[in-house]
Amino acid sequence: MSWVGKSLRRKEDDRLIRGKGLFTDDEPADLHLYILRSPYAHARIRGIDTSAAEALPGVACVLTGQDVLEHCDPFMELAPGEAAEIKDYPLARDKVVYQGEPVAAVAAETAALAMDAGQLIDVDYEMLEPVLDAAEALKDEVLVHDNIGTNRTWQGVFEYGDVDQAFAEAAHVVRIGPMHFHRYSSTPLENNACIAEWTRQGTVEFLCNNSFPGFAQQLLAPGLRLPVEKVHIRAYDVGGSFGNKIWNYVYMALAALASKKAGGLRVKWSETRSEHLLASGHGNERSYYDTEVALDKDGVITAIKSRHIDDCGAYTRYEPLGCVIWSQVLPATYKLRNIRIDFSQALTNKCPVVPNRGYSRMQQLWFMERVVDICAHELGIPADEMRLRNYIRDFPYETPNGCVYDSGDYPAMLAKAKELIDWDKWVAYRDQARAEGRYVGIGIGTTLDSGTNNFGQAQIMNPQLPFSGNSEACIIRLDFDGNVVVTLGTGPSGQGHETAASQVVADELNIDPAMVQVRTGFDTAWNTYVGHSGTYASQFAVTGLSAVHGACQKLKAEMRKLAAFVLEAAEEDLEFGVGEQGPEVRVKGTDQFMNYWALANLVNNNNAVLDESLADVTLNVRHVYRPPFKVPDVERKFGNLTLTYASQLHIAVVEIDPDTCHAKILAYAAVDDCGTVINPQIAHGQVHGATAHGIGAAIMESFDYDEGGNLLTSTFSDYCPITSMNIPDVVYGNIQNPSPFSYSGAKGMGEGGGAPLHTMSAAVQDALHGAGIIITDSFVSPPALHRMLQAPNREQAVSVD
Amino acid sequence: MYPAPFRYHRAESVAEAIGMLSELGEGARALAGGQSLLVLLKIRFDEPTDLVDLARIPGLDAIEQRDGEVRIGALATHARIARSEIAAAIPIVRDCANGIADNQVRSRGTIGGNLCSGDPSCDWPALLTTLDAQVHCEGPAGKRSLPVDGFVEDLYATALQEGEIVTGVSFALPGPGSAGAYVGFKRCAPAYPTTSVGVQLTLSGADCVDARIALGSSGLTPIHATAAEAELRGQTLGEAVIRRAAEAAVAASDPIDDQRGSPAFKRRLIDTLVRRGIDVARRRCAGEQVEVSHEYY
């Protein structure tokens, strides 16, 4: 009997649905913070007059750039070279560099009062020309950060194999014009929030919804000029993160400063939706230039060269890590060995980017899927056939840059998706519709969700960074009353960690998951954690559950040793199970047993009876899981960057209404392979959510700026996240190729790899290729398709030799 | 988000509301369902000194049909109108009421508030223009009724005078052989339409006796497409006639460039929606049951 693999109902839902969750904004505070933001994308601050705000009754304090200079150090920069000198503080000092940048903050007795006071602050701006396009920014004519003298944050060439020779030997060379992956984000249900208290003891206590607090702590402490030991962070229930909440340490610091200035009162900051859209962090925007693809006579891709420019917005928060993270999936799901990609990243006067579901990898996967589909269409090879000729087939597979794809079966996923969607029927439908002059297309998107990353890849970006490997911690103990209590360093934001961890423990101890208490949430004082602790990068199923599994082994060893002593039995004769008195350790084939209370009581209350040989038994054990990583070869940009590679294959059938230009989805299938599935219902939910999210990104969600750097989509009236009305019926399938690298065979799978973006681009191109259209932008909304239909681009977008 | 401070007043009668609004002056706003106004307040796009809440005024939410006339009180919510016998009898009203935003908004938002917001993206002004409705107002100078066509004078500006409120709207019950359709295209439920079109036809066989066409989200005000109507009136509905009507409607529109689309894209949509509206109205005239509303992405 195994609990892993069962659709156990989520344990956390009862608590969450009944309003017993612990969300930051629900907790009380003494003061509320309002942040005054820049209305301009680029402007010099000539002066700030806060006197009227400070005079308003109920206002505790007002913060400006002067305060942060006095009390803060700039946040640590990850970048090497010039970009390392970017000064990133919680408030702008002499210049604002994106619309929405915090300029001043007011702490007052109520949130409304804080906002009233904020409006009384008078800021004297001198407007400057903004730079909004990444390629333009690289000319360094307008500088985002004057002191670093350039807008380039990073540049590197990723070259593997013999690219020139492959092109010399190619049967076909396909050249593709500029392509663009658009800017969007995830709009979690819960916005960013934190409560900070600068205590009399000189510690700072945070309650927040940061999703990578292990990292935030290491940024906050030096930023606030405190030892790490004095920065206490708690993050419990989080209403969605998708990576976006990794970066909100900037606001945590601001709330802490406000608390310090207000004499230690607790200060709450709770972001509004408009603030979230305007300034909380967008996903990476990327452009692809000079793309050339070499293929053999059969349409097998032998080489690719291209130049990519990533737009990171106005600050490098977590960036320029994205300049390397994409290379986890360098060749996507394809077997080509010769690749040269010149990768740069530029600062622009737009909202800083932050990790967003599929972070940096889906931009590369979308690019590769575009390449495959464009080549297929131009060479007259069906999209499914093109993929079968190019898919990687043998696993584990070492990519040209040393990443090891652990397991997978892409042809089997394709076959399954075709079966689920009824491929032949739709091909016939498409061909018939085309004969009638209608725009029907079928698109395939194959994608990878690389999980459990090796932080050593940061050293490819900056060899000076003291990061590598990965880890997660778990403590498991038998409490006085015999309860099994598990604490973790992860803070779930909807992934069901409580349930999944219970399933693992239940299997290990041969008990019911209901008998396991999992205390999720990050807590520097109460729970265990490591520097990598958090919920990001599709890793809980591997890092979190491996930590739980490892801790179970240690606990079981102690329980066995203790029970063997008391029951005077050999350890190998003992077994774990549930008896009449609940969970127990018993002697096989006898009526002798010890229940958990008796075991725990021996250690905690009744230990004079114990032998010296049991001195190290505490029934309270910690395990840190460390994946088997090595530091990559920085010079060659070579090494295993990720432990597991879940894969997804989606197929969409669309019909484009020539009148509304809407690509209506007629059928949609999503096949997922995340190795061994811990909880099928949760996995299905993840796939469904990621699919909806990706379809929304493809047709509805885009952050658009005007030429002045004003965000045109800063409310839900303009930025429309996908709703249930827009989501097609998704036929779901699953295949399981267990990972050889995780103890259970599971792989992380929370990000979905952006599959719907690739799939929708492919389907729309399939529908419109006959009309002379090549999809070169990831946003295929009706207005975008209208533009394309008005000006077919195939002549300029692609050429074949 | 928090509105700037304001004083709240609750009116118990139309007379009291008019008195309060007159006395409080131009800093005061009338509050009905709040689905447009409160949003503006919360993002501080508008900072009125006073809100006069009309919601408790008795009798202002009646929906009734009498002597061939339909009268809808200003405080009737979209949801109540959608569920009313009027909506069941006049499909174009149902198309409109059911298509507005989402359940939450429909349950709170009112037809009067929708009309008075002066927002060209609102659906009721276009629908009521299609039905040639009258707007009933009451103010310090007494009662008056205005044609809805022209009531919204400019972006966010209506014909209401200071202290005046809308008490209801009325329109003639469509006669035999007359039916309409209200169709829109939008991104998602809570978003405003990219464009919307109302069509009301009176047919005798295939001959168009009368036609009314109005456009929403197609300019700075709701647009009464009279030239398009003239193309249909007195004609036998055929492909060429419908094409000319659609072209005339497009010519009457003046869509703005925004996140919903370019003017060229919106003109294409208007053309499409006029054709669809005519098609549905024609089928309904012939007694066919057709369900339409806004089409989503």
Tab-separated table of N, CA, C and O in Angstrom, chain B residues 22 24 35 41 48 53 71-72 82 85 93 119 155 160 181 189 199 211 248 260 263 269 273 287 292 294:
chain	number	residue	atom	x	y	z
B	22	SER	N	-28.078	69.625	-5.087
B	22	SER	CA	-28.104	71.050	-5.437
B	22	SER	C	-27.323	71.846	-4.411
B	22	SER	O	-26.521	72.715	-4.743
B	24	LEU	N	-25.032	70.748	-2.259
B	24	LEU	CA	-23.614	70.389	-2.107
B	24	LEU	C	-22.773	70.849	-3.289
B	24	LEU	O	-21.555	70.941	-3.196
B	35	GLN	N	-20.576	50.792	-9.314
B	35	GLN	CA	-19.647	49.936	-10.060
B	35	GLN	C	-18.714	50.711	-10.986
B	35	GLN	O	-17.677	50.196	-11.398
B	41	LEU	N	-13.102	56.355	-7.632
B	41	LEU	CA	-12.720	56.921	-6.334
B	41	LEU	C	-11.535	56.167	-5.732
B	41	LEU	O	-10.616	56.765	-5.179
B	48	PRO	N	-14.508	63.392	-5.141
B	48	PRO	CA	-15.655	64.233	-4.785
B	48	PRO	C	-15.643	64.581	-3.302
B	48	PRO	O	-15.075	63.850	-2.492
B	53	ASP	N	-26.098	58.989	-1.686
B	53	ASP	CA	-26.470	57.612	-2.007
B	53	ASP	C	-27.966	57.545	-2.343
B	53	ASP	O	-28.821	57.892	-1.518
B	71	ARG	N	-40.899	50.571	-18.897
B	71	ARG	CA	-40.241	51.572	-18.066
B	71	ARG	C	-39.341	50.860	-17.060
B	71	ARG	O	-39.767	49.932	-16.379
B	72	ILE	N	-38.103	51.280	-17.031
B	72	ILE	CA	-37.135	50.668	-16.113
B	72	ILE	C	-36.591	51.754	-15.197
B	72	ILE	O	-36.073	52.778	-15.653
B	82	ALA	N	-31.883	41.426	-16.333
B	82	ALA	CA	-31.637	40.204	-17.110
B	82	ALA	C	-32.640	39.113	-16.754
B	82	ALA	O	-33.020	38.311	-17.601
B	85	GLU	N	-39.209	39.812	-16.747
B	85	GLU	CA	-40.100	39.389	-17.840
B	85	GLU	C	-39.843	40.224	-19.086
B	85	GLU	O	-40.001	39.757	-20.209
B	93	VAL	N	-32.746	43.148	-24.937
B	93	VAL	CA	-32.500	43.628	-23.577
B	93	VAL	C	-31.715	42.576	-22.792
B	93	VAL	O	-30.781	42.881	-22.053
B	119	ASP	N	-19.685	56.962	-19.896
B	119	ASP	CA	-18.553	56.212	-20.450
B	119	ASP	C	-18.992	55.559	-21.761
B	119	ASP	O	-19.953	54.792	-21.780
B	155	LEU	N	-17.214	62.591	-23.752
B	155	LEU	CA	-16.598	61.591	-22.884
B	155	LEU	C	-16.868	61.933	-21.418
B	155	LEU	O	-16.485	63.010	-20.953
B	160	LEU	N	-27.180	65.912	-17.990
B	160	LEU	CA	-27.730	66.225	-16.665
B	160	LEU	C	-27.234	67.583	-16.184
B	160	LEU	O	-26.071	67.930	-16.335
B	181	ALA	N	-30.954	42.776	-31.745
B	181	ALA	CA	-29.855	42.008	-31.150
B	181	ALA	C	-28.795	42.984	-30.684
B	181	ALA	O	-28.570	44.021	-31.307
B	189	ALA	N	-14.836	38.681	-19.337
B	189	ALA	CA	-16.065	39.200	-18.742
B	189	ALA	C	-15.884	40.558	-18.059
B	189	ALA	O	-16.652	41.487	-18.322
B	199	VAL	N	-28.755	46.405	-32.852
B	199	VAL	CA	-29.537	46.506	-34.099
B	199	VAL	C	-30.983	46.169	-33.771
B	199	VAL	O	-31.249	45.145	-33.137
B	211	ALA	N	-35.360	50.481	-39.105
B	211	ALA	CA	-34.117	49.962	-38.537
B	211	ALA	C	-33.530	50.992	-37.582
B	211	ALA	O	-33.640	52.205	-37.811
B	248	ALA	N	-21.619	52.010	-43.699
B	248	ALA	CA	-22.075	53.294	-43.174
B	248	ALA	C	-21.875	53.368	-41.661
B	248	ALA	O	-21.530	54.426	-41.115
B	260	ARG	N	-7.496	47.773	-26.246
B	260	ARG	CA	-8.457	46.839	-26.836
B	260	ARG	C	-8.190	46.649	-28.321
B	260	ARG	O	-8.644	45.682	-28.916
B	263	PRO	N	-7.714	51.526	-34.102
B	263	PRO	CA	-8.952	51.953	-34.780
B	263	PRO	C	-9.280	51.057	-35.984
B	263	PRO	O	-10.448	50.718	-36.207
B	269	LEU	N	-14.152	45.169	-36.595
B	269	LEU	CA	-15.106	44.535	-35.678
B	269	LEU	C	-16.501	45.128	-35.820
B	269	LEU	O	-17.501	44.402	-35.783
B	273	LEU	N	-19.781	43.116	-36.452
B	273	LEU	CA	-20.862	43.064	-35.471
B	273	LEU	C	-22.172	43.609	-36.047
B	273	LEU	O	-23.253	43.124	-35.700
B	287	GLY	N	-39.046	34.782	-35.833
B	287	GLY	CA	-39.530	33.910	-34.760
B	287	GLY	C	-38.521	32.905	-34.252
B	287	GLY	O	-38.824	32.100	-33.376
B	292	VAL	N	-27.584	35.297	-28.092
B	292	VAL	CA	-26.306	35.974	-28.334
B	292	VAL	C	-26.020	36.920	-27.174
B	292	VAL	O	-26.894	37.229	-26.372
B	294	HIS	N	-22.137	39.093	-25.656
B	294	HIS	CA	-20.767	39.400	-26.043
B	294	HIS	C	-20.017	38.115	-26.371
B	294	HIS	O	-20.215	37.096	-25.725
